[in-house]
């Protein structure tokens, strides 16, 4: 546990050397990086995986106001400082990818390189997020809009945390995702629940012990802290007005599952990488993997991640970035 301005952050670390900060997404914990911690440590780095504010053993302020992106960036900066370091490489998955990207954008003095998993970098645009969500649903409701009202999603999820998590993980996994109606689970019919369209199968990467651990943590904490990240998106949009369209210029990495719906939905963001991520060193789609790429394909992801970290060690500011592929 380390102290930060907003409370305390729980982290798990392994290894010594240059700091690599790992930031998870929704609905996950530091645990989602369990396969990467030893690989990064073996490569000569200090691997640190945090529980993001609102998750696990980290502080969980009651107000959604406390989950705006600036506060999460400052949590990451405070973790780096608490560990006795001045700079770090930051890597994130899902919401953690957005948090990592904005950490690199807002604090380039601290975060010298950024790895993005599952969700590509998309600079702040002209449309308010909740306005965009309203346009996406049609007769149904986009899941991020469904998450906006305090207590509403909690009422669904917390009736059966283990079952809801299992269904959510399965629906986005490469080996259990729906073969038809792909993406339908992200739209909630009028009067329905998000979980009504979940796949009822178990991904090969998720065993009972791991699911039990995750469920127990979310049963203990509830889901409000995690969902408050969605409820701060309009605040982020307001706070990032000065960075509209801004690129991230540090060396970067993008990794995603080839079957991840986020890649399809955000294809324009990927196409824009030459402009938005001019320091992109490598971009890789992992065949057969869905959204949980570092858990579904840990060995392949570790090879890509460690190769990128080694490339950073020999990189100078004048070295031109490789083109994305």
GROMACS .gro file of C-alpha atoms in nm:
model
  325
    1UNK     CA    1   0.000   0.000   0.000
    2UNK     CA    2   0.134   0.346  -0.090
    3UNK     CA    3  -0.007   0.686  -0.004
    4UNK     CA    4  -0.133   0.913  -0.281
    5UNK     CA    5  -0.314   1.249  -0.261
    6UNK     CA    6  -0.651   1.078  -0.306
    7UNK     CA    7  -0.594   0.807  -0.044
    8UNK     CA    8  -0.399   0.484  -0.087
    9UNK     CA    9  -0.313   0.260  -0.379
   10UNK     CA   10  -0.260  -0.114  -0.349
   11UNK     CA   11   0.006  -0.260  -0.575
   12UNK     CA   12   0.186  -0.586  -0.642
   13UNK     CA   13   0.546  -0.578  -0.759
   14UNK     CA   14   0.818  -0.811  -0.880
   15UNK     CA   15   1.173  -0.759  -0.998
   16UNK     CA   16   1.426  -0.476  -0.998
   17UNK     CA   17   1.534  -0.228  -1.261
   18UNK     CA   18   1.353   0.039  -1.464
   19UNK     CA   19   0.992   0.078  -1.352
   20UNK     CA   20   0.704  -0.058  -1.561
   21UNK     CA   21   0.362   0.043  -1.424
   22UNK     CA   22   0.069  -0.184  -1.521
   23UNK     CA   23  -0.287  -0.048  -1.513
   24UNK     CA   24  -0.589  -0.278  -1.541
   25UNK     CA   25  -0.933  -0.219  -1.690
   26UNK     CA   26  -1.299  -0.297  -1.614
   27UNK     CA   27  -1.392  -0.517  -1.433
   28UNK     CA   28  -1.047  -0.638  -1.332
   29UNK     CA   29  -0.776  -0.597  -1.070
   30UNK     CA   30  -0.396  -0.603  -1.054
   31UNK     CA   31  -0.453  -0.978  -1.101
   32UNK     CA   32  -0.507  -0.934  -1.475
   33UNK     CA   33  -0.129  -0.880  -1.508
   34UNK     CA   34  -0.032  -1.196  -1.316
   35UNK     CA   35   0.129  -1.350  -1.626
   36UNK     CA   36   0.323  -1.035  -1.714
   37UNK     CA   37   0.474  -0.957  -1.374
   38UNK     CA   38   0.728  -1.243  -1.378
   39UNK     CA   39   0.808  -1.199  -1.748
   40UNK     CA   40   0.881  -0.827  -1.709
   41UNK     CA   41   1.085  -0.894  -1.394
   42UNK     CA   42   1.287  -1.165  -1.571
   43UNK     CA   43   1.365  -0.912  -1.844
   44UNK     CA   44   1.537  -0.686  -1.590
   45UNK     CA   45   1.258  -0.449  -1.497
   46UNK     CA   46   1.063  -0.361  -1.184
   47UNK     CA   47   0.707  -0.466  -1.269
   48UNK     CA   48   0.432  -0.300  -1.066
   49UNK     CA   49   0.059  -0.374  -1.109
   50UNK     CA   50  -0.185  -0.147  -0.928
   51UNK     CA   51  -0.544  -0.173  -0.818
   52UNK     CA   52  -0.691   0.139  -0.980
   53UNK     CA   53  -0.878   0.383  -0.756
   54UNK     CA   54  -1.217   0.227  -0.674
   55UNK     CA   55  -1.095  -0.132  -0.712
   56UNK     CA   56  -0.961  -0.400  -0.481
   57UNK     CA   57  -0.770  -0.272  -0.181
   58UNK     CA   58  -0.715   0.080  -0.318
   59UNK     CA   59  -0.915   0.375  -0.187
   60UNK     CA   60  -1.268   0.411  -0.325
   61UNK     CA   61  -1.405   0.765  -0.282
   62UNK     CA   62  -1.784   0.783  -0.277
   63UNK     CA   63  -1.829   1.064  -0.530
   64UNK     CA   64  -1.797   1.004  -0.904
   65UNK     CA   65  -1.630   1.345  -0.914
   66UNK     CA   66  -1.324   1.181  -0.759
   67UNK     CA   67  -1.273   0.946  -1.056
   68UNK     CA   68  -1.200   1.202  -1.329
   69UNK     CA   69  -0.897   1.128  -1.539
   70UNK     CA   70  -0.675   1.394  -1.382
   71UNK     CA   71  -0.711   1.230  -1.040
   72UNK     CA   72  -0.618   0.889  -1.180
   73UNK     CA   73  -0.316   1.033  -1.361
   74UNK     CA   74  -0.200   1.191  -1.037
   75UNK     CA   75  -0.248   0.857  -0.860
   76UNK     CA   76  -0.007   0.705  -1.112
   77UNK     CA   77   0.244   0.986  -1.068
   78UNK     CA   78   0.222   0.949  -0.689
   79UNK     CA   79   0.283   0.573  -0.716
   80UNK     CA   80   0.599   0.636  -0.920
   81UNK     CA   81   0.721   0.885  -0.661
   82UNK     CA   82   0.628   0.660  -0.365
   83UNK     CA   83   0.840   0.385  -0.518
   84UNK     CA   84   1.138   0.616  -0.523
   85UNK     CA   85   1.142   0.662  -0.900
   86UNK     CA   86   1.128   0.969  -1.124
   87UNK     CA   87   1.003   0.807  -1.446
   88UNK     CA   88   0.828   0.492  -1.563
   89UNK     CA   89   0.701   0.308  -1.865
   90UNK     CA   90   0.323   0.279  -1.832
   91UNK     CA   91   0.112  -0.001  -1.980
   92UNK     CA   92  -0.266  -0.030  -1.963
   93UNK     CA   93  -0.547  -0.257  -2.074
   94UNK     CA   94  -0.909  -0.160  -2.150
   95UNK     CA   95  -0.989   0.142  -1.928
   96UNK     CA   96  -0.630   0.110  -1.813
   97UNK     CA   97  -0.523   0.178  -2.171
   98UNK     CA   98  -0.707   0.510  -2.165
   99UNK     CA   99  -0.564   0.593  -1.821
  100UNK     CA  100  -0.214   0.503  -1.941
  101UNK     CA  101  -0.254   0.709  -2.258
  102UNK     CA  102  -0.375   1.014  -2.069
  103UNK     CA  103  -0.098   0.970  -1.812
  104UNK     CA  104   0.155   0.986  -2.096
  105UNK     CA  105  -0.030   1.280  -2.254
  106UNK     CA  106  -0.058   1.490  -1.937
  107UNK     CA  107   0.270   1.393  -1.768
  108UNK     CA  108   0.531   1.321  -2.036
  109UNK     CA  109   0.795   1.420  -1.781
  110UNK     CA  110   0.709   1.110  -1.578
  111UNK     CA  111   0.583   0.854  -1.832
  112UNK     CA  112   0.850   0.806  -2.094
  113UNK     CA  113   0.677   0.535  -2.298
  114UNK     CA  114   0.326   0.390  -2.314
  115UNK     CA  115   0.181   0.049  -2.401
  116UNK     CA  116  -0.187   0.026  -2.494
  117UNK     CA  117  -0.370  -0.306  -2.478
  118UNK     CA  118  -0.717  -0.368  -2.619
  119UNK     CA  119  -0.830  -0.006  -2.655
  120UNK     CA  120  -0.647   0.222  -2.901
  121UNK     CA  121  -0.562   0.581  -2.824
  122UNK     CA  122  -0.826   0.825  -2.947
  123UNK     CA  123  -0.762   1.193  -2.867
  124UNK     CA  124  -1.036   1.402  -2.712
  125UNK     CA  125  -1.291   1.483  -2.983
  126UNK     CA  126  -1.559   1.742  -3.042
  127UNK     CA  127  -1.858   1.541  -2.919
  128UNK     CA  128  -1.942   1.496  -2.550
  129UNK     CA  129  -1.925   1.123  -2.464
  130UNK     CA  130  -2.280   1.088  -2.331
  131UNK     CA  131  -2.410   1.259  -2.646
  132UNK     CA  132  -2.220   1.005  -2.855
  133UNK     CA  133  -2.363   0.718  -2.648
  134UNK     CA  134  -2.716   0.841  -2.712
  135UNK     CA  135  -2.656   0.828  -3.087
  136UNK     CA  136  -2.522   0.472  -3.075
  137UNK     CA  137  -2.813   0.288  -2.918
  138UNK     CA  138  -3.107   0.344  -3.150
  139UNK     CA  139  -3.399   0.161  -2.992
  140UNK     CA  140  -3.160   0.006  -2.740
  141UNK     CA  141  -2.912   0.150  -2.493
  142UNK     CA  142  -2.535   0.140  -2.533
  143UNK     CA  143  -2.371  -0.024  -2.232
  144UNK     CA  144  -2.168   0.285  -2.136
  145UNK     CA  145  -2.493   0.484  -2.121
  146UNK     CA  146  -2.648   0.203  -1.913
  147UNK     CA  147  -2.361   0.242  -1.665
  148UNK     CA  148  -2.417   0.617  -1.617
  149UNK     CA  149  -2.702   0.619  -1.363
  150UNK     CA  150  -2.572   0.554  -1.009
  151UNK     CA  151  -2.705   0.229  -0.866
  152UNK     CA  152  -2.864   0.098  -1.185
  153UNK     CA  153  -2.592  -0.138  -1.307
  154UNK     CA  154  -2.502  -0.222  -0.948
  155UNK     CA  155  -2.856  -0.353  -0.897
  156UNK     CA  156  -2.801  -0.600  -1.179
  157UNK     CA  157  -2.443  -0.703  -1.113
  158UNK     CA  158  -2.445  -0.729  -0.735
  159UNK     CA  159  -2.731  -0.980  -0.729
  160UNK     CA  160  -2.487  -1.238  -0.868
  161UNK     CA  161  -2.137  -1.093  -0.892
  162UNK     CA  162  -1.968  -1.420  -0.981
  163UNK     CA  163  -2.222  -1.509  -1.248
  164UNK     CA  164  -2.219  -1.161  -1.404
  165UNK     CA  165  -1.841  -1.147  -1.416
  166UNK     CA  166  -1.821  -1.494  -1.568
  167UNK     CA  167  -2.069  -1.396  -1.838
  168UNK     CA  168  -1.898  -1.066  -1.913
  169UNK     CA  169  -1.554  -1.226  -1.941
  170UNK     CA  170  -1.688  -1.505  -2.163
  171UNK     CA  171  -1.876  -1.273  -2.397
  172UNK     CA  172  -1.556  -1.082  -2.475
  173UNK     CA  173  -1.320  -1.383  -2.488
  174UNK     CA  174  -1.189  -1.515  -2.815
  175UNK     CA  175  -1.282  -1.877  -2.751
  176UNK     CA  176  -1.635  -1.817  -2.619
  177UNK     CA  177  -1.754  -1.497  -2.789
  178UNK     CA  178  -2.086  -1.511  -2.977
  179UNK     CA  179  -2.052  -1.638  -3.334
  180UNK     CA  180  -2.358  -1.437  -3.438
  181UNK     CA  181  -2.490  -1.105  -3.317
  182UNK     CA  182  -2.138  -0.995  -3.226
  183UNK     CA  183  -2.152  -0.682  -3.016
  184UNK     CA  184  -2.519  -0.730  -2.922
  185UNK     CA  185  -2.428  -0.777  -2.556
  186UNK     CA  186  -2.316  -0.415  -2.546
  187UNK     CA  187  -2.666  -0.292  -2.618
  188UNK     CA  188  -2.938  -0.322  -2.356
  189UNK     CA  189  -3.299  -0.362  -2.478
  190UNK     CA  190  -3.567  -0.146  -2.320
  191UNK     CA  191  -3.657  -0.294  -1.982
  192UNK     CA  192  -3.382  -0.554  -2.007
  193UNK     CA  193  -3.047  -0.620  -1.845
  194UNK     CA  194  -2.701  -0.620  -1.995
  195UNK     CA  195  -2.641  -0.977  -1.878
  196UNK     CA  196  -2.940  -1.112  -2.073
  197UNK     CA  197  -2.718  -1.147  -2.381
  198UNK     CA  198  -2.407  -1.283  -2.214
  199UNK     CA  199  -2.250  -1.608  -2.326
  200UNK     CA  200  -2.289  -1.884  -2.066
  201UNK     CA  201  -1.959  -2.066  -2.113
  202UNK     CA  202  -1.622  -2.068  -1.942
  203UNK     CA  203  -1.318  -1.928  -2.124
  204UNK     CA  204  -1.016  -2.155  -2.119
  205UNK     CA  205  -0.802  -1.887  -1.952
  206UNK     CA  206  -1.035  -1.845  -1.652
  207UNK     CA  207  -1.043  -2.126  -1.396
  208UNK     CA  208  -1.256  -2.152  -1.083
  209UNK     CA  209  -0.984  -2.028  -0.849
  210UNK     CA  210  -0.925  -1.712  -1.052
  211UNK     CA  211  -1.297  -1.642  -1.090
  212UNK     CA  212  -1.350  -1.700  -0.718
  213UNK     CA  213  -1.074  -1.451  -0.633
  214UNK     CA  214  -1.219  -1.182  -0.860
  215UNK     CA  215  -1.576  -1.239  -0.745
  216UNK     CA  216  -1.477  -1.226  -0.378
  217UNK     CA  217  -1.303  -0.892  -0.425
  218UNK     CA  218  -1.595  -0.734  -0.609
  219UNK     CA  219  -1.845  -0.879  -0.361
  220UNK     CA  220  -1.642  -0.715  -0.085
  221UNK     CA  221  -1.607  -0.375  -0.252
  222UNK     CA  222  -1.918  -0.358  -0.469
  223UNK     CA  223  -1.905  -0.220  -0.824
  224UNK     CA  224  -1.968   0.149  -0.767
  225UNK     CA  225  -1.600   0.246  -0.759
  226UNK     CA  226  -1.536   0.065  -1.087
  227UNK     CA  227  -1.847   0.209  -1.255
  228UNK     CA  228  -1.763   0.561  -1.144
  229UNK     CA  229  -1.495   0.566  -1.414
  230UNK     CA  230  -1.774   0.556  -1.675
  231UNK     CA  231  -1.964   0.822  -1.484
  232UNK     CA  232  -1.668   1.061  -1.514
  233UNK     CA  233  -1.635   1.052  -1.892
  234UNK     CA  234  -1.806   1.386  -1.951
  235UNK     CA  235  -1.585   1.540  -1.683
  236UNK     CA  236  -1.279   1.401  -1.861
  237UNK     CA  237  -1.402   1.555  -2.187
  238UNK     CA  238  -1.430   1.892  -2.018
  239UNK     CA  239  -1.093   1.862  -1.844
  240UNK     CA  240  -0.910   1.761  -2.163
  241UNK     CA  241  -1.041   2.048  -2.377
  242UNK     CA  242  -0.692   2.194  -2.414
  243UNK     CA  243  -0.566   1.860  -2.552
  244UNK     CA  244  -0.829   1.812  -2.824
  245UNK     CA  245  -0.671   1.611  -3.104
  246UNK     CA  246  -0.333   1.601  -2.926
  247UNK     CA  247  -0.092   1.320  -3.018
  248UNK     CA  248   0.114   1.113  -2.778
  249UNK     CA  249   0.473   1.145  -2.894
  250UNK     CA  250   0.656   0.908  -2.658
  251UNK     CA  251   0.753   0.560  -2.784
  252UNK     CA  252   0.438   0.348  -2.781
  253UNK     CA  253   0.306  -0.003  -2.833
  254UNK     CA  254  -0.041  -0.126  -2.931
  255UNK     CA  255  -0.152  -0.485  -2.870
  256UNK     CA  256  -0.503  -0.626  -2.907
  257UNK     CA  257  -0.685  -0.947  -2.979
  258UNK     CA  258  -0.784  -0.984  -3.342
  259UNK     CA  259  -1.134  -1.082  -3.223
  260UNK     CA  260  -1.170  -0.785  -2.986
  261UNK     CA  261  -1.484  -0.585  -3.064
  262UNK     CA  262  -1.306  -0.270  -2.943
  263UNK     CA  263  -1.068  -0.290  -3.239
  264UNK     CA  264  -1.358  -0.308  -3.484
  265UNK     CA  265  -1.552  -0.025  -3.319
  266UNK     CA  266  -1.243   0.195  -3.297
  267UNK     CA  267  -1.093   0.108  -3.636
  268UNK     CA  268  -1.069   0.477  -3.724
  269UNK     CA  269  -0.855   0.535  -3.414
  270UNK     CA  270  -0.618   0.257  -3.522
  271UNK     CA  271  -0.597   0.399  -3.875
  272UNK     CA  272  -0.505   0.737  -3.725
  273UNK     CA  273  -0.202   0.604  -3.535
  274UNK     CA  274   0.055   0.763  -3.772
  275UNK     CA  275  -0.086   1.099  -3.659
  276UNK     CA  276  -0.200   1.028  -3.302
  277UNK     CA  277   0.088   0.796  -3.202
  278UNK     CA  278   0.385   0.921  -3.406
  279UNK     CA  279   0.621   0.736  -3.171
  280UNK     CA  280   0.459   0.396  -3.232
  281UNK     CA  281   0.727   0.129  -3.217
  282UNK     CA  282   0.508  -0.175  -3.283
  283UNK     CA  283   0.141  -0.267  -3.331
  284UNK     CA  284   0.026  -0.626  -3.303
  285UNK     CA  285  -0.306  -0.807  -3.335
  286UNK     CA  286  -0.305  -1.148  -3.163
  287UNK     CA  287  -0.493  -1.405  -3.370
  288UNK     CA  288  -0.765  -1.600  -3.189
  289UNK     CA  289  -0.769  -1.365  -2.891
  290UNK     CA  290  -1.059  -1.156  -2.773
  291UNK     CA  291  -1.057  -0.858  -2.539
  292UNK     CA  292  -0.862  -1.006  -2.246
  293UNK     CA  293  -0.549  -1.039  -2.459
  294UNK     CA  294  -0.278  -1.055  -2.191
  295UNK     CA  295  -0.472  -1.329  -2.011
  296UNK     CA  296  -0.591  -1.519  -2.317
  297UNK     CA  297  -0.251  -1.526  -2.491
  298UNK     CA  298   0.003  -1.454  -2.215
  299UNK     CA  299   0.307  -1.615  -2.379
  300UNK     CA  300   0.265  -1.431  -2.709
  301UNK     CA  301   0.185  -1.103  -2.535
  302UNK     CA  302   0.489  -1.139  -2.309
  303UNK     CA  303   0.717  -1.188  -2.609
  304UNK     CA  304   0.582  -0.874  -2.775
  305UNK     CA  305   0.594  -0.670  -2.452
  306UNK     CA  306   0.945  -0.774  -2.352
  307UNK     CA  307   1.073  -0.717  -2.707
  308UNK     CA  308   0.931  -0.364  -2.696
  309UNK     CA  309   1.084  -0.295  -2.354
  310UNK     CA  310   1.422  -0.410  -2.483
  311UNK     CA  311   1.385  -0.188  -2.789
  312UNK     CA  312   1.320   0.108  -2.560
  313UNK     CA  313   1.650   0.047  -2.381
  314UNK     CA  314   1.845   0.100  -2.701
  315UNK     CA  315   1.632   0.381  -2.835
  316UNK     CA  316   1.750   0.742  -2.855
  317UNK     CA  317   1.528   1.048  -2.909
  318UNK     CA  318   1.647   1.075  -3.270
  319UNK     CA  319   1.555   0.716  -3.358
  320UNK     CA  320   1.262   0.721  -3.603
  321UNK     CA  321   0.956   0.515  -3.504
  322UNK     CA  322   0.866   0.202  -3.694
  323UNK     CA  323   0.551   0.215  -3.903
  324UNK     CA  324   0.247   0.035  -3.757
  325UNK     CA  325   0.155  -0.303  -3.900
   0.00000   0.00000   0.00000
